[in-house]
Short mmCIF file of C-alpha atoms in Angstrom, two decimals:
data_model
loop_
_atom_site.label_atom_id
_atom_site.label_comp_id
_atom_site.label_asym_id
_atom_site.label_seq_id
_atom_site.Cartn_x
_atom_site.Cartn_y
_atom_site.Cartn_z
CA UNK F 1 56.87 -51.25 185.39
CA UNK F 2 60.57 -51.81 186.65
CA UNK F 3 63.21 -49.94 184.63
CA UNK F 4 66.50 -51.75 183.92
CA UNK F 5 69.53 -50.64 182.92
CA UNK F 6 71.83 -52.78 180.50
CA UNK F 7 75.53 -51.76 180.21
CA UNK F 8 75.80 -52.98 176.29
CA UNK F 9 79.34 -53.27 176.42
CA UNK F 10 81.62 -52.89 172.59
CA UNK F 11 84.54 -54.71 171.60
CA UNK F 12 86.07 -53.87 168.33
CA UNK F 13 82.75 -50.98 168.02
CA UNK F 14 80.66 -54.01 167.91
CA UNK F 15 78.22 -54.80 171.12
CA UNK F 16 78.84 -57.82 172.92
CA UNK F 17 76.90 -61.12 172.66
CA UNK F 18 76.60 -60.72 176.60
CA UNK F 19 75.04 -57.77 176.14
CA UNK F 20 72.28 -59.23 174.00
CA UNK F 21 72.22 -61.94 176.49
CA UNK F 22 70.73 -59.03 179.20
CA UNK F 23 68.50 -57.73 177.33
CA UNK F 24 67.13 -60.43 176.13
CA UNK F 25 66.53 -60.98 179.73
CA UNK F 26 65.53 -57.42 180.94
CA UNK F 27 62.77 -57.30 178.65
CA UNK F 28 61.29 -60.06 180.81
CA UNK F 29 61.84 -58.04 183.94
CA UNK F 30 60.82 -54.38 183.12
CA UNK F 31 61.64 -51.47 180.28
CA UNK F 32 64.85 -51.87 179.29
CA UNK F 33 67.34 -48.97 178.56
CA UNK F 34 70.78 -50.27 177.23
CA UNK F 35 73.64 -47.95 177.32
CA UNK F 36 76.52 -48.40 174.69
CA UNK F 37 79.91 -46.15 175.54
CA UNK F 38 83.02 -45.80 173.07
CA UNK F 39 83.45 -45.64 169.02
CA UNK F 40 80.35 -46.96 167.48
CA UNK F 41 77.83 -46.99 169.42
CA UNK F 42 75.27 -45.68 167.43
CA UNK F 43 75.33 -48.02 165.07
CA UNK F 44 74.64 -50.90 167.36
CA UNK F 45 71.24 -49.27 169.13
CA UNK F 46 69.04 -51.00 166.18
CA UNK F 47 70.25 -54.44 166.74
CA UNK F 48 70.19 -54.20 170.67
CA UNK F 49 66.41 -52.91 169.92
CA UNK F 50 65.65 -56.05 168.03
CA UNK F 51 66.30 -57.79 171.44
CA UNK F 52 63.98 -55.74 173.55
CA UNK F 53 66.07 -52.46 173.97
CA UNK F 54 63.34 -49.53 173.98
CA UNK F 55 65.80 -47.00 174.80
CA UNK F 56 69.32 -46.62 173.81
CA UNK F 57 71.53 -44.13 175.13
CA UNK F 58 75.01 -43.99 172.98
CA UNK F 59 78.19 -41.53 173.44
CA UNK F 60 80.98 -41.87 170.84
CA UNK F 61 83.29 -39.63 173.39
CA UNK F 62 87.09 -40.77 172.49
CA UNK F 63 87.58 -41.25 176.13
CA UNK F 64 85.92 -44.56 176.61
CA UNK F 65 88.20 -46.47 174.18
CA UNK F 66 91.32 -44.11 175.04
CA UNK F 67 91.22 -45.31 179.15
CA UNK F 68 90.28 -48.04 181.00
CA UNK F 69 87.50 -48.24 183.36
CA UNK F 70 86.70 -44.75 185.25
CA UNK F 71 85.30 -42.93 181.82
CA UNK F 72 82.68 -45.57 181.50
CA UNK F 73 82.18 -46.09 185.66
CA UNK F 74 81.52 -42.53 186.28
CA UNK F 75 79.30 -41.81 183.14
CA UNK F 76 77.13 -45.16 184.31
CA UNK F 77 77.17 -43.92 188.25
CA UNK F 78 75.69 -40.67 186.38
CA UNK F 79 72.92 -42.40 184.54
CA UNK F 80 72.03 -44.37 187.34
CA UNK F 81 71.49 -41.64 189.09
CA UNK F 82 69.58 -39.68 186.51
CA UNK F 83 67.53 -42.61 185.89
CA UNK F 84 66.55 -44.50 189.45
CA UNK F 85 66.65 -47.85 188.12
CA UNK F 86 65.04 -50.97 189.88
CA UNK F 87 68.06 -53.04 188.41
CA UNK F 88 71.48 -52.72 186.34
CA UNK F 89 72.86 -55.32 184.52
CA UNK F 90 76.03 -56.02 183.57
CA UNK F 91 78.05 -58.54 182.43
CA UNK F 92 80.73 -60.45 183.80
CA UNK F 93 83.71 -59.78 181.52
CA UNK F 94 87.00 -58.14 182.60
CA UNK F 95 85.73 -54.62 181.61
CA UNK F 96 82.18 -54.73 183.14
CA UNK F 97 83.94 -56.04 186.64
CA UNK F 98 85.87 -53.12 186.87
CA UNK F 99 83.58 -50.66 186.00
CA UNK F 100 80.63 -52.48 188.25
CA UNK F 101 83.14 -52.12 191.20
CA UNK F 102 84.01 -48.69 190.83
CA UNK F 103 80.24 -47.70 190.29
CA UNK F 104 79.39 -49.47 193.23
CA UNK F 105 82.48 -47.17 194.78
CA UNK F 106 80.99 -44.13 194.13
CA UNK F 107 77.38 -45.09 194.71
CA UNK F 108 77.24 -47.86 197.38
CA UNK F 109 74.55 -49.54 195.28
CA UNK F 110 76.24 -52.94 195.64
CA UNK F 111 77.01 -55.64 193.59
CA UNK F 112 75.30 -59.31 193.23
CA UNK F 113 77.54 -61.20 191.22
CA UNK F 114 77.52 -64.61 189.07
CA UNK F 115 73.58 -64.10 189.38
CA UNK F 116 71.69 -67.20 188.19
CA UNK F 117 67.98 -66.34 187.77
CA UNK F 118 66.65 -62.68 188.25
CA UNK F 119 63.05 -61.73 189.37
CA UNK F 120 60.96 -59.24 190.95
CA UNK F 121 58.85 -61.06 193.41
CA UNK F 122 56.24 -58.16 194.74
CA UNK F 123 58.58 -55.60 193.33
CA UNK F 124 61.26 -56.88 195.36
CA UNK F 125 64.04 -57.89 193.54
CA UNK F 126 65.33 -61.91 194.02
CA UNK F 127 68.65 -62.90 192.53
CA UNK F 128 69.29 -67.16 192.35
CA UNK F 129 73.28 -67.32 192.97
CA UNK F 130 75.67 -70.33 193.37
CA UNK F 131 78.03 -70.38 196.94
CA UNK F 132 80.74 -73.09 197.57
CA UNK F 133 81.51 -73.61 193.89
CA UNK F 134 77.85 -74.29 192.81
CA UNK F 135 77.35 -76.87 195.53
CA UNK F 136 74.83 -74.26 197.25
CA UNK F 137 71.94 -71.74 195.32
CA UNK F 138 71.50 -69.11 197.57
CA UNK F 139 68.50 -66.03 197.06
CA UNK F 140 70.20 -63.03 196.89
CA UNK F 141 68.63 -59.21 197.37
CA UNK F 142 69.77 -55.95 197.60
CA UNK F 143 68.25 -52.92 199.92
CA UNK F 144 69.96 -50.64 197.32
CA UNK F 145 67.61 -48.90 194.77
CA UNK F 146 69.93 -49.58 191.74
CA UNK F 147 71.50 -52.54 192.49
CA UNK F 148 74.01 -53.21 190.58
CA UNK F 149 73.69 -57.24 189.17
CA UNK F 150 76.80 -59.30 187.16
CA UNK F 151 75.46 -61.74 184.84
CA UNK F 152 78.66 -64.06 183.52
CA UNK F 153 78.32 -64.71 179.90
CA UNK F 154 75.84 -67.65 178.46
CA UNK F 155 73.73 -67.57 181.41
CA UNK F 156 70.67 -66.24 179.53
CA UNK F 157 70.24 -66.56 176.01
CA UNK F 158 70.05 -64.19 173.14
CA UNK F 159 66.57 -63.89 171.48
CA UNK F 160 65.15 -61.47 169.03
CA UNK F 161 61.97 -60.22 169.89
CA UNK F 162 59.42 -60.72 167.29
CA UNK F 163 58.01 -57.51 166.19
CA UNK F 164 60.28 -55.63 168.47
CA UNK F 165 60.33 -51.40 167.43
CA UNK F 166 62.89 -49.37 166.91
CA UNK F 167 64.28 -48.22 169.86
CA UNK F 168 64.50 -44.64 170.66
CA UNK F 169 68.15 -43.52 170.70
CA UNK F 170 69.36 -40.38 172.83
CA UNK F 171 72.64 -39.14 173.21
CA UNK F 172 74.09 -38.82 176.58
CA UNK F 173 74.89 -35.31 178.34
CA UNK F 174 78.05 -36.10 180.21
CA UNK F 175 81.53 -35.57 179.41
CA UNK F 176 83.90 -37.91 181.72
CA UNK F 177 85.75 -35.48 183.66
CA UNK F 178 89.51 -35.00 183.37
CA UNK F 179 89.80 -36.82 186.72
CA UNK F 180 88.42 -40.37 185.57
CA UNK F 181 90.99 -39.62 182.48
CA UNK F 182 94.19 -41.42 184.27
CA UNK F 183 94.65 -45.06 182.90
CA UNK F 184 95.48 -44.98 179.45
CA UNK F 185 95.10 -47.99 177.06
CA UNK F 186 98.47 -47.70 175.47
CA UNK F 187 98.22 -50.65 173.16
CA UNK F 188 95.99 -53.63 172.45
CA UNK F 189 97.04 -57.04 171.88
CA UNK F 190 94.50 -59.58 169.76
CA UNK F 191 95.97 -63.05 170.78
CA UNK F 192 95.99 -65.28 167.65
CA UNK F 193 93.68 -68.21 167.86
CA UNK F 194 92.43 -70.36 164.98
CA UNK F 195 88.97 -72.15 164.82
CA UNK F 196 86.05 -71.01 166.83
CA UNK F 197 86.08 -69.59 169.90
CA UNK F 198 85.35 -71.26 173.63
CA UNK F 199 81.65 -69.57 174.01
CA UNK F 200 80.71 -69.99 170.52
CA UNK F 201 81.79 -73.59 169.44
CA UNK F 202 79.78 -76.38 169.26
CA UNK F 203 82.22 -78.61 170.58
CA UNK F 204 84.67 -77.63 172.92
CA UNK F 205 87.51 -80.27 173.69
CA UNK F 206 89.43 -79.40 177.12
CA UNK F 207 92.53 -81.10 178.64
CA UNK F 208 93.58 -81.59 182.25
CA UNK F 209 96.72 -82.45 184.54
CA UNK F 210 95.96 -86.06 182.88
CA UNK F 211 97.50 -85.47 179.40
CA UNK F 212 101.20 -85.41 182.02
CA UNK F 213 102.83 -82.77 179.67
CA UNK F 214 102.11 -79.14 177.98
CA UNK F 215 103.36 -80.60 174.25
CA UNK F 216 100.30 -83.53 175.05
CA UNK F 217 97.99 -80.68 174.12
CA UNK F 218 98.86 -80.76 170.80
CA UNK F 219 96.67 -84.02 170.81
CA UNK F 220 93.78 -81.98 171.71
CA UNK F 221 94.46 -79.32 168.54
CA UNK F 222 94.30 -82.37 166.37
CA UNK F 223 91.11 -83.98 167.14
CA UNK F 224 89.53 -80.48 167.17
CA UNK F 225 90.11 -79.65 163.68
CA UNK F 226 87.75 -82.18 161.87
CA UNK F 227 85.55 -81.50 164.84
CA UNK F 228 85.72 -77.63 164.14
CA UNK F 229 85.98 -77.26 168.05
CA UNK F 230 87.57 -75.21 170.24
CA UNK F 231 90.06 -76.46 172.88
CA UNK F 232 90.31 -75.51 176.47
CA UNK F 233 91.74 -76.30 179.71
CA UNK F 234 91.75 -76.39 183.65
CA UNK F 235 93.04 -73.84 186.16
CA UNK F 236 95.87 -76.68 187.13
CA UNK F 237 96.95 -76.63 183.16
CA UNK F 238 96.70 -73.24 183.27
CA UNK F 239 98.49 -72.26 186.71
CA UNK F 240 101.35 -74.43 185.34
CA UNK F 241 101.49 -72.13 182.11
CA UNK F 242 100.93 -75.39 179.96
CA UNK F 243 98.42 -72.89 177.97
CA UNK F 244 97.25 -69.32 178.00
CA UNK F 245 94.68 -68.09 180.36
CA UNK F 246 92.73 -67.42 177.63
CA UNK F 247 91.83 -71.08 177.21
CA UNK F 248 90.66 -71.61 181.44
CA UNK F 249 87.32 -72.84 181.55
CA UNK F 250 85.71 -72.89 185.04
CA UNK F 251 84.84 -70.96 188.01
CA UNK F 252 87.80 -68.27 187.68
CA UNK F 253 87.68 -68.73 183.77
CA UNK F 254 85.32 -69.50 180.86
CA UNK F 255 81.70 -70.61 181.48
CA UNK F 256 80.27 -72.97 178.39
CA UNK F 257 77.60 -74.82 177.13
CA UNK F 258 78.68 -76.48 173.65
CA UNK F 259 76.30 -78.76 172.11
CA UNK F 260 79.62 -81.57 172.78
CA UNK F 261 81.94 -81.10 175.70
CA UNK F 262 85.26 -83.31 175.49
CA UNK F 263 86.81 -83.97 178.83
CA UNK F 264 90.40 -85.21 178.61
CA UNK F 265 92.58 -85.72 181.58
CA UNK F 266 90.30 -83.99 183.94
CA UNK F 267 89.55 -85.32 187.61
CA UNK F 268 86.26 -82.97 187.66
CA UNK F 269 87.04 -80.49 190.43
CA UNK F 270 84.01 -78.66 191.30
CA UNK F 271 86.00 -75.59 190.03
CA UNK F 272 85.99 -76.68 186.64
CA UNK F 273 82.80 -78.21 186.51
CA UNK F 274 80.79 -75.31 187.30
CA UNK F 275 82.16 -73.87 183.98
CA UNK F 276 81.41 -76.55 181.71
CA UNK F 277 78.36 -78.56 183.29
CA UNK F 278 75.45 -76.98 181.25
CA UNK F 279 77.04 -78.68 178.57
CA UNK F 280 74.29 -80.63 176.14
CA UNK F 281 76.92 -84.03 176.30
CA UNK F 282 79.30 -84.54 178.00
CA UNK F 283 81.97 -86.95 177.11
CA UNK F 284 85.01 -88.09 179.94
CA UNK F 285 88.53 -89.65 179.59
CA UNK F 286 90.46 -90.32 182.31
CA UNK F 287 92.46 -93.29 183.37
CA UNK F 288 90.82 -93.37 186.68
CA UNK F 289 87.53 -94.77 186.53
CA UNK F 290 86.84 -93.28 190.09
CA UNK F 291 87.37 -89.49 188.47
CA UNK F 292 84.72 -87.48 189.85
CA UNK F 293 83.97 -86.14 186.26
CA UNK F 294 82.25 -89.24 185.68
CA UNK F 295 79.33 -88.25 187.68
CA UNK F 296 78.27 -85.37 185.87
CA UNK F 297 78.80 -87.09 181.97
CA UNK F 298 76.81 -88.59 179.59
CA UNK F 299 79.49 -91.08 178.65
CA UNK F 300 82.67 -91.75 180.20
CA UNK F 301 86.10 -93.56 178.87
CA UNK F 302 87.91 -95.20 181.13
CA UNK F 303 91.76 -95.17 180.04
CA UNK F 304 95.24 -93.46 178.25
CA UNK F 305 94.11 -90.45 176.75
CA UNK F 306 97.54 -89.87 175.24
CA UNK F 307 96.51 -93.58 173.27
CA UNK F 308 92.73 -92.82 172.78
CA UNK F 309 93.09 -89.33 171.47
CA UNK F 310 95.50 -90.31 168.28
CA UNK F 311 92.81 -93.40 167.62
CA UNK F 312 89.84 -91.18 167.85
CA UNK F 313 91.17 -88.30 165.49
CA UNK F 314 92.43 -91.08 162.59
CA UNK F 315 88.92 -92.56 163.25
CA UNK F 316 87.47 -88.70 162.47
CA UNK F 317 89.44 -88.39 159.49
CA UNK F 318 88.79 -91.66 158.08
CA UNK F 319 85.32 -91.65 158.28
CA UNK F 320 85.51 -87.71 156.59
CA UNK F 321 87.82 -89.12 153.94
#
């Protein structure tokens, strides 16, 4: 049977819902062994085991939440190595790009990226990934024997296992060395948000170049609070600094898949589709009836958003009372 590794990445000493995105998948693949770095990982290793994880190897060392990347890149590399993997997973946040690169430094495994669908097909491993700005799905392998594999978040989904046992948790024997010890964190900045966020709301409103002007978003904020949704943007919106990067959905931001998906303003560039298009609905406004995001929605509005938008949120609260 295959062994995979899972990087189960923290934030805030709790794992990631990527994480349990991987191994909900690598307990299709193989046996899965997550590993969980930094200040409380032990106390996640029972609810990455009720998503597959048989093994869980934890290390509380300081040094993982003290410095950026090279602790947690040259205690994987070491694993790996220990190991022999068929496959690591990791996912595509800012942390686990910078530590896959800098394993795949050190160990020439190489690194598949914004993989779609993984398999072993006659214990070769096949990785389904999009080219051109999802126009193309190429097959991807590796001749490496621990390839290293990016997943980006919400490409899998997270599922208990029914009847899954308690994992066995070991602790790891490595200390970083003093060397990978050279970027510190020196202070961490929560940006303030209110409502839910972009990957877990169920309706996600996002405005383009069409809404003309950065205080036009405020539109958007409106409607999305007796909708309970979050509210996003395009790269353009973005790149002008009309909003924080935070808010980017697309190919170089967010990817999402609400249950609603409110277009506003948006042409539907192929960049910003391929963030936004496994959307359950998808709903369009633009004043061009021509807009290319018309093609890929489930019901399209042709006109002023900057009209529309003030109509449809007194609608909302009406109708709410």
């Amino acid at each position: 049977m295959a062994k995979i590794l899972v990087l189960a990445e923290l934030k805030e000493g709790v794992v990631q819902k990527v994480a349990l995105e991987l191994v909900s998948k690598a307990r299709t693949l193989g046996e899965v062994t997550a590993v969980v770095l930094g200040t409380g990982a032990g106390a996640q290793a029972a609810i990455l085991g009720e998503y597959g994880a048989q093994t869980v190897l934890i290390s509380e060392d300081a040094a993982y939440t003290t410095y950026l990347a090279e602790p947690g890149a040259e205690t994987l590399a070491y694993l790996i190595e220990q190991i022999a993997p068929s496959l690591v997973l990791i996912g595509g946040t800012y942390d686990g790009r910078d530590i896959a690169g800098r394993v795949n430094a050190k160990l020439g495994s190489g690194v598949i990226t914004d993989a779609g669908e993984i398999s072993f097909e006659g214990g070769a491993l096949k990785v389904t990934v999009p080219w051109y700005s999802a126009t193309t799905i190429v097959d991807v392998t590796s001749p490496s024997n621990a390839p290293l594999v990016m997943v980006k978040p919400k490409t899998f989904a997270a599922e208990k296992l029914e009847g899954a046992a308690v994992p066995t948790v070991e602790k790891i024997s490595f200390t970083p060395s003093d060397k990978s010890k050279r970027a510190r964190i020196l202070e961490t900045v929560m940006e303030k948000s209110e409502g839910p966020s972009l990957e877990e709301a169920n309706v996600v409103i996002s405005g383009g170049r069409g809404l003309k002007d950065a205080k036009n978003f405020e539109l958007l904020h409106k409607l999305a609070e007796p909708l309970n949704a979050a509210v996003g943007a395009t790269r353009a919106v973005v790149d002008s600094g009309w909003v924080s990067y935070s808010m980017q959905v697309g190919q170089t931001g967010k990817t999402v898949k609400p249950n609603v998906y409110i277009a506003v303003g948006i042409s539907g560039a192929i960049q910003h589709t391929v963030g936004m298009k496994g959307s359950k609905n998808i709903i369009a406004i633009n004043t061009d009836e021509e807009a290319p995001i018309f093609k890929v929605s489930d019901l399209g509005i042709v006109g002023d958003s900057l009209k529309i938008l003030p109509a449809l949120t007194e609608e909302l609260k009406k109708r709410r009372g």
